[in-house]
Amino acid sequence: MEEIDEKLLDILKVLAPGTVFRDGLENILRAQTGGLIVVSDKEEVMDLVNDGFQIEAPLSPARLYELAKMDGAIVLDQDAENILFANAQLIPDPTVKSSETGTRHKTAERVARQTGELVIAISQRRSIITIYKGDSRHILEDIRVVLVKANQAIQTLEKYRSVFDQALTNLSALEFEDLVTLSDVVTVIQRTEMVLKIQREIEKYISELGSEGRLIKMQLEELVSNVREEGILLIEDYISEELEEDASDPEKVLEDLTDWSSDEILTLNTISKALGYSGSVNALDETVSPRGYRIMRKIPRLPMPVIENLVEHFENLQAIIRASVDELDDVDGIGEVRAQAIKDGLRRLRDQVLLDRHI
């Protein structure tokens, strides 16, 4: 999939199938008349507008199509709800660099770079819609092509989710057996990041698909449910206490990892360094113990403040597992009934993950 600048995502939603704007663009595309559209009423844009007709009419597909028959540019307001000018001549700074060759696309790119605003060029001969926003450029693909790519991405995500679930089950079993190594932990974090990266790619497709992406969105929501939460709790379980306070926030660590390149994510040593451990190969064989946030979160009706009290009191999962009902009862927020529920819940979880690991 072509890399899309993050600032174009909102634009793709405005231009998505089913919107008034997109219907108008499709009409122009089918008529092969071409077009140049600026979406901004800011002063720096209006300074580039010369001549043309002042319209001041609500945007509609029919109006956009008819006005595009004229050679000049169409200027819309900032919200793309009203047509301000038609058949306008745009005069951007000729010293602004452009990689385009055609007059219409060269003008569109220069106006976008000079003003930072949204400009759309519709090619008459090639029948494509090109979006310019600042220095970013993106070509709107045919909806059928985008749907095929989105469905392929969903299939890939299903495979990665299956691998993630298996790695997580294996880690949970190792946590109950107190046999976790740093390699086991960073492997699951790696799988988490792979799932989240694919999620972000599919979200871009969904933005571009608009009303046509409803089913893809439903599938995505089901496939990524709880992945981010598991990742945050996993980091909270294993992040080194030696990290500075600003760098030890689990959510921030997860966000930073998501911004890494695919090559960086595939290297386990870089992930271990992000958690505050040594990046050496030998460090991956180091035995580590979870604090217990992730496993305890799986016990029904156990609030996070109570889990935090448990971790603060016992310091790690194994100590919580070995604790008696009376010892659990001594923790703030836990009575005898809840203490027994914790013991029973941990026993059920242990039996379940050990069984799942062998299925």
XYZ file of C-alpha atoms in Angstrom:
359
model
C 0.000 0.000 0.000
C 1.232 3.486 -0.830
C 2.397 5.383 2.230
C -0.207 7.986 3.144
C 0.782 10.933 5.266
C -1.223 10.991 8.497
C -2.620 14.449 7.706
C -4.319 13.023 4.605
C -6.502 10.601 6.596
C -9.151 13.197 7.437
C -9.123 14.318 3.815
C -9.750 10.760 2.628
C -12.835 10.648 4.847
C -14.156 13.854 3.247
C -13.555 12.361 -0.213
C -14.814 8.870 0.631
C -17.500 7.116 -1.450
C -21.008 8.128 -0.457
C -20.072 11.771 0.189
C -21.356 14.654 -1.928
C -17.809 15.678 -2.781
C -16.774 12.211 -4.000
C -19.933 11.843 -6.103
C -19.060 15.113 -7.839
C -15.470 13.998 -8.460
C -16.661 10.683 -9.902
C -19.005 12.554 -12.267
C -16.089 14.639 -13.532
C -13.956 11.521 -13.890
C -16.574 9.673 -15.940
C -17.113 12.698 -18.180
C -13.331 12.929 -18.780
C -13.405 16.719 -18.595
C -10.635 17.025 -16.008
C -10.685 19.523 -13.182
C -8.738 21.569 -10.639
C -10.311 22.138 -7.219
C -8.969 24.092 -4.244
C -10.542 23.481 -0.831
C -9.798 26.616 1.177
C -11.071 30.145 1.622
C -8.019 31.355 3.508
C -6.426 34.650 2.548
C -3.213 33.086 1.203
C -5.288 30.987 -1.206
C -7.600 33.787 -2.277
C -4.538 35.899 -3.098
C -3.675 33.353 -5.794
C -7.153 33.435 -7.376
C -7.454 35.623 -10.466
C -10.614 36.329 -12.496
C -13.302 33.633 -12.558
C -16.937 33.742 -11.531
C -18.119 34.147 -7.957
C -20.684 31.425 -7.273
C -21.493 31.296 -3.519
C -23.662 28.171 -3.816
C -23.892 24.940 -1.787
C -21.773 22.091 -3.125
C -23.613 19.393 -5.035
C -22.376 16.680 -7.432
C -24.253 18.230 -10.360
C -22.865 21.750 -9.733
C -19.313 20.465 -9.383
C -19.623 18.476 -12.605
C -21.088 21.325 -14.631
C -18.577 23.909 -13.397
C -15.672 21.571 -14.141
C -16.539 21.799 -17.838
C -14.885 25.229 -17.808
C -11.091 25.341 -17.999
C -10.387 27.242 -14.792
C -10.180 26.108 -11.192
C -13.064 25.661 -8.751
C -12.605 27.090 -5.258
C -14.545 25.634 -2.320
C -14.709 26.857 1.270
C -12.625 25.284 4.038
C -15.307 22.694 4.915
C -15.962 21.729 1.283
C -19.617 22.610 1.687
C -19.933 25.658 -0.606
C -18.614 26.610 -4.039
C -17.035 30.076 -3.957
C -15.481 30.528 -7.415
C -15.470 28.753 -10.755
C -13.355 29.143 -13.911
C -10.720 30.868 -11.761
C -7.116 31.249 -12.774
C -4.602 30.236 -10.088
C -1.240 32.015 -10.094
C 1.133 30.282 -7.627
C 4.764 31.263 -7.147
C 6.617 29.799 -10.177
C 9.733 29.237 -8.048
C 7.899 26.630 -5.932
C 9.265 23.234 -6.974
C 6.974 20.750 -8.704
C 7.652 17.219 -9.893
C 4.573 17.223 -12.138
C 4.650 17.758 -15.910
C 1.077 18.690 -16.884
C -0.022 22.299 -16.408
C -3.034 21.401 -14.239
C -1.098 19.082 -11.911
C 1.903 21.395 -11.739
C -0.382 24.249 -10.657
C -2.134 22.033 -8.119
C 1.127 20.901 -6.532
C 2.543 24.423 -6.372
C -0.616 25.863 -4.796
C -0.664 23.053 -2.203
C 2.996 23.524 -1.321
C 2.764 27.294 -1.208
C -0.371 27.457 0.948
C -0.401 24.085 2.735
C -4.056 23.670 1.707
C -5.923 20.849 -0.058
C -5.854 20.895 -3.860
C -7.338 18.203 -6.121
C -6.381 17.622 -9.755
C -8.466 15.361 -11.990
C -6.623 14.123 -15.063
C -8.571 14.308 -18.303
C -6.500 11.740 -20.197
C -5.457 9.312 -17.433
C -8.777 9.398 -15.529
C -7.205 9.620 -12.073
C -7.799 11.875 -9.067
C -4.669 13.239 -7.380
C -4.766 14.862 -3.936
C -2.182 17.423 -2.849
C -1.863 18.690 0.723
C 1.247 20.661 1.546
C 4.135 18.467 0.378
C 2.013 15.292 0.421
C 0.595 13.658 -2.684
C -1.835 10.763 -2.960
C -3.723 9.210 -5.873
C -7.294 8.065 -5.183
C -7.607 4.540 -6.484
C -10.679 2.871 -7.916
C -12.914 1.589 -5.098
C -12.804 -1.956 -6.429
C -9.007 -1.948 -6.275
C -9.042 -0.577 -2.717
C -11.582 -3.232 -1.654
C -9.373 -6.014 -2.996
C -6.356 -4.614 -1.127
C -8.388 -4.196 2.058
C -9.645 -7.788 1.922
C -6.097 -9.055 1.360
C -4.942 -7.028 4.366
C -7.755 -8.509 6.481
C -6.638 -12.025 5.527
C -3.079 -11.142 6.521
C -4.329 -9.721 9.811
C -6.227 -12.940 10.569
C -2.983 -14.901 10.259
C -1.035 -12.462 12.412
C -3.807 -12.435 15.046
C -3.672 -16.226 15.215
C 0.110 -16.129 15.735
C -0.311 -13.398 18.368
C -2.920 -15.419 20.301
C -0.694 -18.521 20.278
C 2.331 -16.536 21.506
C 0.235 -14.944 24.239
C -1.128 -18.308 25.404
C 2.389 -19.728 25.518
C 3.600 -16.741 27.554
C 0.716 -17.079 30.012
C 1.584 -20.752 30.578
C 5.234 -19.862 31.148
C 4.208 -17.148 33.615
C 2.279 -19.675 35.722
C 5.261 -22.032 35.570
C 7.708 -19.197 36.373
C 9.832 -20.015 33.304
C 9.616 -16.747 31.347
C 12.676 -15.402 29.553
C 13.067 -11.937 28.090
C 12.989 -13.511 24.634
C 9.457 -14.836 25.290
C 8.288 -11.369 26.332
C 9.750 -9.382 23.439
C 8.462 -11.987 20.973
C 4.885 -11.352 22.124
C 5.442 -7.579 22.012
C 6.771 -8.022 18.481
C 3.596 -9.908 17.501
C 1.505 -7.180 19.143
C 3.195 -4.483 17.082
C 2.772 -6.428 13.860
C -0.969 -6.679 14.461
C -1.220 -2.959 15.306
C 0.757 -1.979 12.201
C -1.589 -3.937 9.946
C -4.526 -2.363 11.803
C -3.246 1.113 10.920
C -2.880 0.169 7.261
C -6.431 -1.199 7.119
C -7.772 1.939 8.817
C -6.338 3.957 5.928
C -8.195 1.726 3.482
C -11.399 2.172 5.497
C -10.998 5.969 5.365
C -10.651 5.753 1.598
C -13.585 3.341 1.209
C -16.105 5.441 3.146
C -19.546 3.828 3.127
C -18.132 0.896 1.144
C -15.854 -0.047 4.033
C -18.473 -0.965 6.659
C -17.864 -4.712 6.539
C -14.092 -4.265 6.534
C -14.412 -2.048 9.607
C -16.516 -4.655 11.443
C -13.976 -7.379 10.656
C -11.108 -5.149 11.791
C -12.755 -4.311 15.113
C -13.274 -8.002 15.842
C -9.739 -9.008 14.865
C -7.930 -6.358 16.917
C -10.128 -6.461 20.008
C -8.023 -6.349 23.212
C -4.693 -6.449 21.319
C -3.671 -2.949 22.327
C -4.818 -3.493 25.933
C -2.859 -6.756 26.155
C 0.221 -4.990 24.808
C 0.019 -2.178 27.372
C -0.459 -4.606 30.285
C 2.385 -6.768 28.986
C 4.762 -3.802 28.925
C 3.562 -2.771 32.377
C 4.392 -6.275 33.614
C 7.950 -6.357 32.321
C 9.260 -2.831 31.799
C 12.493 -2.220 33.670
C 12.375 -0.113 36.813
C 15.675 1.457 35.755
C 14.011 3.479 32.991
C 13.445 7.170 33.634
C 9.923 8.070 34.696
C 9.041 9.744 31.364
C 10.202 6.677 29.430
C 8.450 4.112 31.616
C 4.867 4.886 30.627
C 3.570 1.655 28.995
C 1.258 3.490 26.597
C 4.074 5.762 25.434
C 6.409 2.804 24.954
C 3.771 1.036 22.843
C 3.182 4.175 20.752
C 6.915 4.595 20.195
C 7.239 0.986 19.078
C 4.325 1.387 16.658
C 6.213 4.224 14.946
C 9.234 1.990 14.337
C 9.978 0.604 10.892
C 9.219 -3.040 10.098
C 12.943 -3.883 10.194
C 13.295 -2.450 13.703
C 10.266 -4.393 14.936
C 11.721 -7.641 13.578
C 14.828 -7.214 15.737
C 14.169 -8.565 19.239
C 17.198 -6.805 20.747
C 15.841 -3.341 19.904
C 12.560 -4.170 21.636
C 14.371 -5.369 24.762
C 16.291 -2.080 24.844
C 12.998 -0.177 24.623
C 11.890 -2.035 27.757
C 15.043 -0.914 29.565
C 17.085 -4.111 29.267
C 20.435 -4.721 27.635
C 20.337 -5.083 23.883
C 22.833 -7.956 23.856
C 21.975 -11.411 22.544
C 22.633 -12.984 25.961
C 20.121 -10.639 27.609
C 17.283 -12.368 25.732
C 17.978 -15.556 27.691
C 17.626 -13.714 30.993
C 14.836 -14.996 33.264
C 12.217 -12.373 34.088
C 9.116 -12.334 36.277
C 5.839 -10.526 35.507
C 4.399 -8.102 37.999
C 0.983 -9.673 37.369
C -1.105 -6.896 35.804
C -2.047 -8.819 32.645
C -2.998 -12.128 34.263
C -4.858 -10.479 37.139
C -6.821 -8.372 34.652
C -8.361 -11.595 33.311
C -10.062 -12.375 36.627
C -13.720 -11.236 36.399
C -14.902 -8.233 38.421
C -11.427 -7.364 39.689
C -10.961 -3.571 39.379
C -7.632 -2.122 38.277
C -7.086 -0.238 41.586
C -7.301 -3.561 43.435
C -4.849 -5.138 40.985
C -2.448 -2.252 41.580
C -2.717 -2.809 45.333
C -1.966 -6.513 44.850
C 1.103 -5.826 42.709
C 2.366 -3.190 45.122
C 1.929 -5.570 48.062
C 3.319 -8.792 46.558
C 5.576 -7.287 43.827
C 5.225 -10.154 41.315
C 2.760 -12.712 39.970
C 4.355 -15.764 41.591
C 4.024 -14.202 45.038
C 0.344 -13.492 44.345
C -0.207 -17.085 43.169
C 1.469 -18.532 46.268
C -0.381 -16.220 48.674
C -3.025 -17.752 50.917
C -6.582 -16.441 51.185
C -5.680 -14.775 54.499
C -2.629 -13.080 52.955
C -4.716 -11.816 50.055
C -7.342 -10.614 52.511
C -4.733 -8.355 54.138
C -4.395 -6.277 50.941
C -6.331 -3.022 50.852
C -9.611 -3.405 48.945
C -9.733 -7.205 49.188
C -12.077 -8.971 51.589
C -12.372 -12.683 52.274
C -14.878 -13.260 49.460
C -12.759 -11.432 46.879
C -9.594 -13.166 48.108
C -11.225 -16.575 47.529
C -12.439 -15.396 44.104
C -8.859 -14.433 43.197
C -7.524 -17.848 44.233
C -10.249 -19.630 42.263
C -9.796 -17.336 39.271
C -6.043 -17.913 39.118
C -6.559 -21.671 39.355
C -9.051 -21.634 36.464
C -6.791 -19.416 34.355
C -3.822 -21.693 34.951
C -5.764 -24.801 33.937
C -7.137 -23.049 30.860
C -3.836 -21.701 29.487
C -2.035 -24.992 30.085
C -4.797 -26.756 28.189
C -4.852 -24.171 25.372
C -1.094 -24.436 24.900
C -1.423 -28.092 23.923
C -4.456 -27.722 21.639
